[in-house]
């Protein structure tokens, strides 16, 4: 390792209801109710490292795309928001397929448990991370430096995000708590399918809260089948 290389090691792991990347919101904050927790690695379970964090409402998480087994092989990507058809430069996107597989998310700080058998645990809302995702760093969100109202957002300004109408039969909905059901509805409304697939008869499977959710999409409606 040379002096110009950076060696990263996880300081914590993220825990969420999604054990795989399929179905996770594609950006942080899109499902505001989605709860997650940050559990520190044993070497970093020191309350002093979190001193003053409770005074902030949002945090930046710097994390790794641990579910991507393949290295980035192209300088351009196809963002899902553009239907998976148009290409933009990888550095003009938030694609997980990058030269360095590093993610950045802004999450709402819900609470901190200071004394647990796992050390201090941070509870957050609105994450877009898979269960078990390595966290490399945590920084506070600061309004005067991080908030830039009225600025341009590239191709995301040109395309309105589409949300599906989600139909969950009572026999299935009754198996979830109200909070779980709300998170599931809002996550499915974002359309977890690959954007190049549009077969109304195809049934997709998505793990959530220890269960397998099977659904299909007809037009603007997503129907949970079992």
Short mmCIF file of C-alpha atoms in Angstrom, two decimals:
data_model
loop_
_atom_site.label_atom_id
_atom_site.label_comp_id
_atom_site.label_asym_id
_atom_site.label_seq_id
_atom_site.Cartn_x
_atom_site.Cartn_y
_atom_site.Cartn_z
CA UNK A 1 0.00 0.00 0.00
CA UNK A 2 1.43 3.38 -1.04
CA UNK A 3 1.09 6.63 0.89
CA UNK A 4 -1.53 7.85 -1.61
CA UNK A 5 -3.86 4.88 -1.18
CA UNK A 6 -6.67 4.88 1.35
CA UNK A 7 -7.43 1.75 3.35
CA UNK A 8 -11.06 1.66 4.47
CA UNK A 9 -12.47 -0.60 7.14
CA UNK A 10 -16.07 -0.68 8.39
CA UNK A 11 -16.77 1.20 11.59
CA UNK A 12 -20.35 -0.14 11.76
CA UNK A 13 -23.00 -2.25 10.03
CA UNK A 14 -26.44 -1.13 8.91
CA UNK A 15 -29.50 -3.24 9.73
CA UNK A 16 -32.80 -2.95 7.86
CA UNK A 17 -35.83 -5.07 6.87
CA UNK A 18 -34.29 -5.73 3.43
CA UNK A 19 -31.82 -8.66 3.38
CA UNK A 20 -31.10 -8.17 -0.35
CA UNK A 21 -30.80 -5.09 -2.55
CA UNK A 22 -33.98 -5.94 -4.49
CA UNK A 23 -36.81 -3.70 -3.28
CA UNK A 24 -34.68 -1.19 -1.39
CA UNK A 25 -35.56 2.45 -2.23
CA UNK A 26 -33.16 3.73 -4.86
CA UNK A 27 -32.37 6.89 -2.91
CA UNK A 28 -32.40 7.81 0.76
CA UNK A 29 -35.43 9.69 2.04
CA UNK A 30 -37.89 8.25 -0.51
CA UNK A 31 -39.50 6.05 2.17
CA UNK A 32 -39.35 8.30 5.20
CA UNK A 33 -40.75 5.68 7.60
CA UNK A 34 -38.19 3.00 6.73
CA UNK A 35 -36.38 2.32 10.00
CA UNK A 36 -32.82 1.10 10.27
CA UNK A 37 -30.17 0.85 12.90
CA UNK A 38 -26.43 1.36 12.92
CA UNK A 39 -24.46 -1.07 15.08
CA UNK A 40 -20.78 -0.35 15.56
CA UNK A 41 -17.99 -2.86 15.15
CA UNK A 42 -16.47 -3.86 18.53
CA UNK A 43 -13.42 -1.62 18.09
CA UNK A 44 -15.64 1.45 17.70
CA UNK A 45 -18.22 0.86 20.46
CA UNK A 46 -17.25 3.97 22.35
CA UNK A 47 -19.93 6.45 23.42
CA UNK A 48 -17.42 9.29 23.29
CA UNK A 49 -17.28 8.94 19.49
CA UNK A 50 -20.98 9.92 19.34
CA UNK A 51 -20.83 12.77 21.83
CA UNK A 52 -23.01 15.66 20.57
CA UNK A 53 -24.66 13.63 17.78
CA UNK A 54 -28.09 13.85 19.44
CA UNK A 55 -28.20 17.58 18.60
CA UNK A 56 -28.42 16.85 14.85
CA UNK A 57 -31.52 15.83 12.90
CA UNK A 58 -29.79 14.25 9.89
CA UNK A 59 -26.63 12.26 9.30
CA UNK A 60 -24.51 11.47 6.26
CA UNK A 61 -23.59 7.81 5.91
CA UNK A 62 -20.60 6.78 3.81
CA UNK A 63 -20.94 3.09 3.01
CA UNK A 64 -19.99 0.29 0.64
CA UNK A 65 -21.99 -1.36 -2.15
CA UNK A 66 -21.27 -4.76 -0.67
CA UNK A 67 -23.83 -6.61 -2.83
CA UNK A 68 -22.15 -5.70 -6.13
CA UNK A 69 -19.81 -8.60 -7.01
CA UNK A 70 -18.62 -7.11 -10.30
CA UNK A 71 -16.23 -4.21 -10.78
CA UNK A 72 -17.40 -1.26 -12.86
CA UNK A 73 -16.55 -1.90 -16.51
CA UNK A 74 -18.02 1.13 -18.29
CA UNK A 75 -17.72 4.92 -18.01
CA UNK A 76 -21.47 5.26 -18.64
CA UNK A 77 -24.52 3.85 -16.83
CA UNK A 78 -28.28 3.67 -17.42
CA UNK A 79 -30.15 5.32 -14.52
CA UNK A 80 -33.48 3.66 -13.60
CA UNK A 81 -35.15 7.09 -13.49
CA UNK A 82 -34.53 7.37 -17.24
CA UNK A 83 -36.19 4.01 -17.83
CA UNK A 84 -32.92 2.12 -18.12
CA UNK A 85 -32.57 3.22 -21.75
CA UNK A 86 -30.53 6.44 -21.74
CA UNK A 87 -26.89 6.56 -20.74
CA UNK A 88 -25.11 9.15 -18.63
CA UNK A 89 -21.59 9.29 -17.25
CA UNK A 90 -21.01 7.26 -14.12
CA UNK A 91 -19.79 10.39 -12.31
CA UNK A 92 -23.01 12.18 -13.33
CA UNK A 93 -25.08 9.50 -11.61
CA UNK A 94 -25.55 7.71 -8.32
CA UNK A 95 -25.20 4.28 -9.86
CA UNK A 96 -23.79 1.57 -7.56
CA UNK A 97 -21.55 0.38 -10.42
CA UNK A 98 -18.62 2.73 -9.85
CA UNK A 99 -14.82 2.52 -9.93
CA UNK A 100 -14.90 2.70 -6.13
CA UNK A 101 -18.14 1.13 -4.82
CA UNK A 102 -18.90 3.81 -2.23
CA UNK A 103 -22.40 5.05 -1.38
CA UNK A 104 -23.56 8.27 0.27
CA UNK A 105 -26.91 8.60 2.04
CA UNK A 106 -28.63 11.25 4.11
CA UNK A 107 -30.77 9.70 6.87
CA UNK A 108 -32.87 11.16 9.66
CA UNK A 109 -31.60 10.56 13.18
CA UNK A 110 -34.47 9.05 15.15
CA UNK A 111 -32.78 8.14 18.44
CA UNK A 112 -29.62 6.81 20.05
CA UNK A 113 -29.47 3.92 22.49
CA UNK A 114 -26.38 4.67 24.50
CA UNK A 115 -26.08 1.50 26.61
CA UNK A 116 -26.81 -1.84 24.94
CA UNK A 117 -24.97 -5.19 24.77
CA UNK A 118 -23.94 -4.11 21.25
CA UNK A 119 -22.60 -0.75 22.38
CA UNK A 120 -24.29 2.52 21.36
CA UNK A 121 -26.86 1.94 18.60
CA UNK A 122 -28.09 4.69 16.27
CA UNK A 123 -31.68 4.45 15.03
CA UNK A 124 -32.37 6.23 11.74
CA UNK A 125 -35.20 6.69 9.23
CA UNK A 126 -35.29 6.89 5.45
CA UNK A 127 -32.24 4.79 4.64
CA UNK A 128 -31.58 3.06 1.31
CA UNK A 129 -29.14 0.45 2.60
CA UNK A 130 -29.37 -3.33 2.63
CA UNK A 131 -29.18 -5.28 5.85
CA UNK A 132 -25.54 -5.86 6.77
CA UNK A 133 -24.15 -2.99 4.68
CA UNK A 134 -20.73 -1.82 5.91
CA UNK A 135 -20.61 1.78 7.13
CA UNK A 136 -17.22 3.45 6.67
CA UNK A 137 -17.99 6.82 8.21
CA UNK A 138 -20.76 8.94 9.73
CA UNK A 139 -20.89 12.71 9.53
CA UNK A 140 -23.54 15.21 10.68
CA UNK A 141 -25.74 16.93 8.11
CA UNK A 142 -25.19 20.68 8.44
CA UNK A 143 -27.79 23.00 6.91
CA UNK A 144 -25.59 26.01 6.14
CA UNK A 145 -23.09 23.85 4.23
CA UNK A 146 -25.15 20.94 2.89
CA UNK A 147 -28.48 22.54 1.88
CA UNK A 148 -28.59 24.31 -1.50
CA UNK A 149 -32.23 25.19 -2.35
CA UNK A 150 -33.15 26.14 -5.90
CA UNK A 151 -30.20 24.43 -7.61
CA UNK A 152 -30.26 22.25 -10.73
CA UNK A 153 -30.31 18.45 -10.42
CA UNK A 154 -29.46 17.37 -13.95
CA UNK A 155 -31.61 14.69 -15.57
CA UNK A 156 -33.60 14.23 -12.36
CA UNK A 157 -35.20 17.65 -12.99
CA UNK A 158 -36.54 16.43 -16.33
CA UNK A 159 -38.26 13.22 -15.23
CA UNK A 160 -41.03 13.00 -12.67
CA UNK A 161 -40.65 10.06 -10.34
CA UNK A 162 -43.53 7.65 -10.89
CA UNK A 163 -45.25 5.86 -8.02
CA UNK A 164 -47.49 2.85 -8.46
CA UNK A 165 -50.83 2.20 -6.77
CA UNK A 166 -50.17 -0.72 -4.43
CA UNK A 167 -52.87 -3.31 -3.75
CA UNK A 168 -52.29 -5.57 -0.73
CA UNK A 169 -55.16 -7.97 0.09
CA UNK A 170 -56.39 -7.94 3.70
CA UNK A 171 -55.33 -11.56 4.22
CA UNK A 172 -51.73 -10.49 3.56
CA UNK A 173 -51.86 -7.04 5.17
CA UNK A 174 -53.08 -8.54 8.44
CA UNK A 175 -49.74 -10.29 8.88
CA UNK A 176 -47.84 -7.02 9.30
CA UNK A 177 -47.84 -4.23 11.85
CA UNK A 178 -49.11 -0.85 10.68
CA UNK A 179 -45.58 0.53 10.47
CA UNK A 180 -44.32 -2.49 8.52
CA UNK A 181 -47.29 -2.26 6.17
CA UNK A 182 -46.69 1.43 5.54
CA UNK A 183 -43.01 0.85 4.75
CA UNK A 184 -43.91 -2.07 2.46
CA UNK A 185 -46.52 -0.02 0.58
CA UNK A 186 -44.23 2.94 0.05
CA UNK A 187 -41.30 0.74 -1.01
CA UNK A 188 -43.40 -1.20 -3.53
CA UNK A 189 -44.89 2.04 -4.88
CA UNK A 190 -41.40 2.96 -6.12
CA UNK A 191 -41.53 -0.09 -8.44
CA UNK A 192 -38.68 -2.46 -7.47
CA UNK A 193 -38.63 -4.17 -10.87
CA UNK A 194 -35.76 -3.77 -13.32
CA UNK A 195 -36.94 -0.91 -15.54
CA UNK A 196 -36.47 -2.89 -18.74
CA UNK A 197 -39.09 -5.45 -17.63
CA UNK A 198 -42.78 -4.75 -18.15
CA UNK A 199 -44.54 -8.12 -18.34
CA UNK A 200 -47.90 -7.90 -16.49
CA UNK A 201 -47.93 -11.68 -15.99
CA UNK A 202 -44.44 -11.96 -14.48
CA UNK A 203 -44.40 -12.51 -10.71
CA UNK A 204 -41.50 -10.98 -8.79
CA UNK A 205 -40.25 -11.95 -5.35
CA UNK A 206 -38.91 -9.52 -2.76
CA UNK A 207 -37.68 -10.43 0.74
CA UNK A 208 -38.99 -8.13 3.46
CA UNK A 209 -39.10 -8.55 7.24
CA UNK A 210 -38.21 -12.24 7.00
CA UNK A 211 -40.89 -13.02 4.40
CA UNK A 212 -41.02 -13.32 0.63
CA UNK A 213 -43.39 -10.83 -1.00
CA UNK A 214 -44.66 -11.93 -4.42
CA UNK A 215 -46.17 -9.29 -6.70
CA UNK A 216 -46.87 -8.39 -10.29
CA UNK A 217 -47.51 -5.07 -12.03
CA UNK A 218 -50.40 -4.22 -14.35
CA UNK A 219 -50.06 -0.76 -15.80
CA UNK A 220 -49.89 1.63 -12.85
CA UNK A 221 -51.01 -0.95 -10.29
CA UNK A 222 -48.77 -3.25 -8.26
CA UNK A 223 -50.65 -6.24 -6.87
CA UNK A 224 -49.27 -8.32 -4.00
CA UNK A 225 -50.32 -11.94 -4.56
CA UNK A 226 -48.89 -13.78 -1.58
#
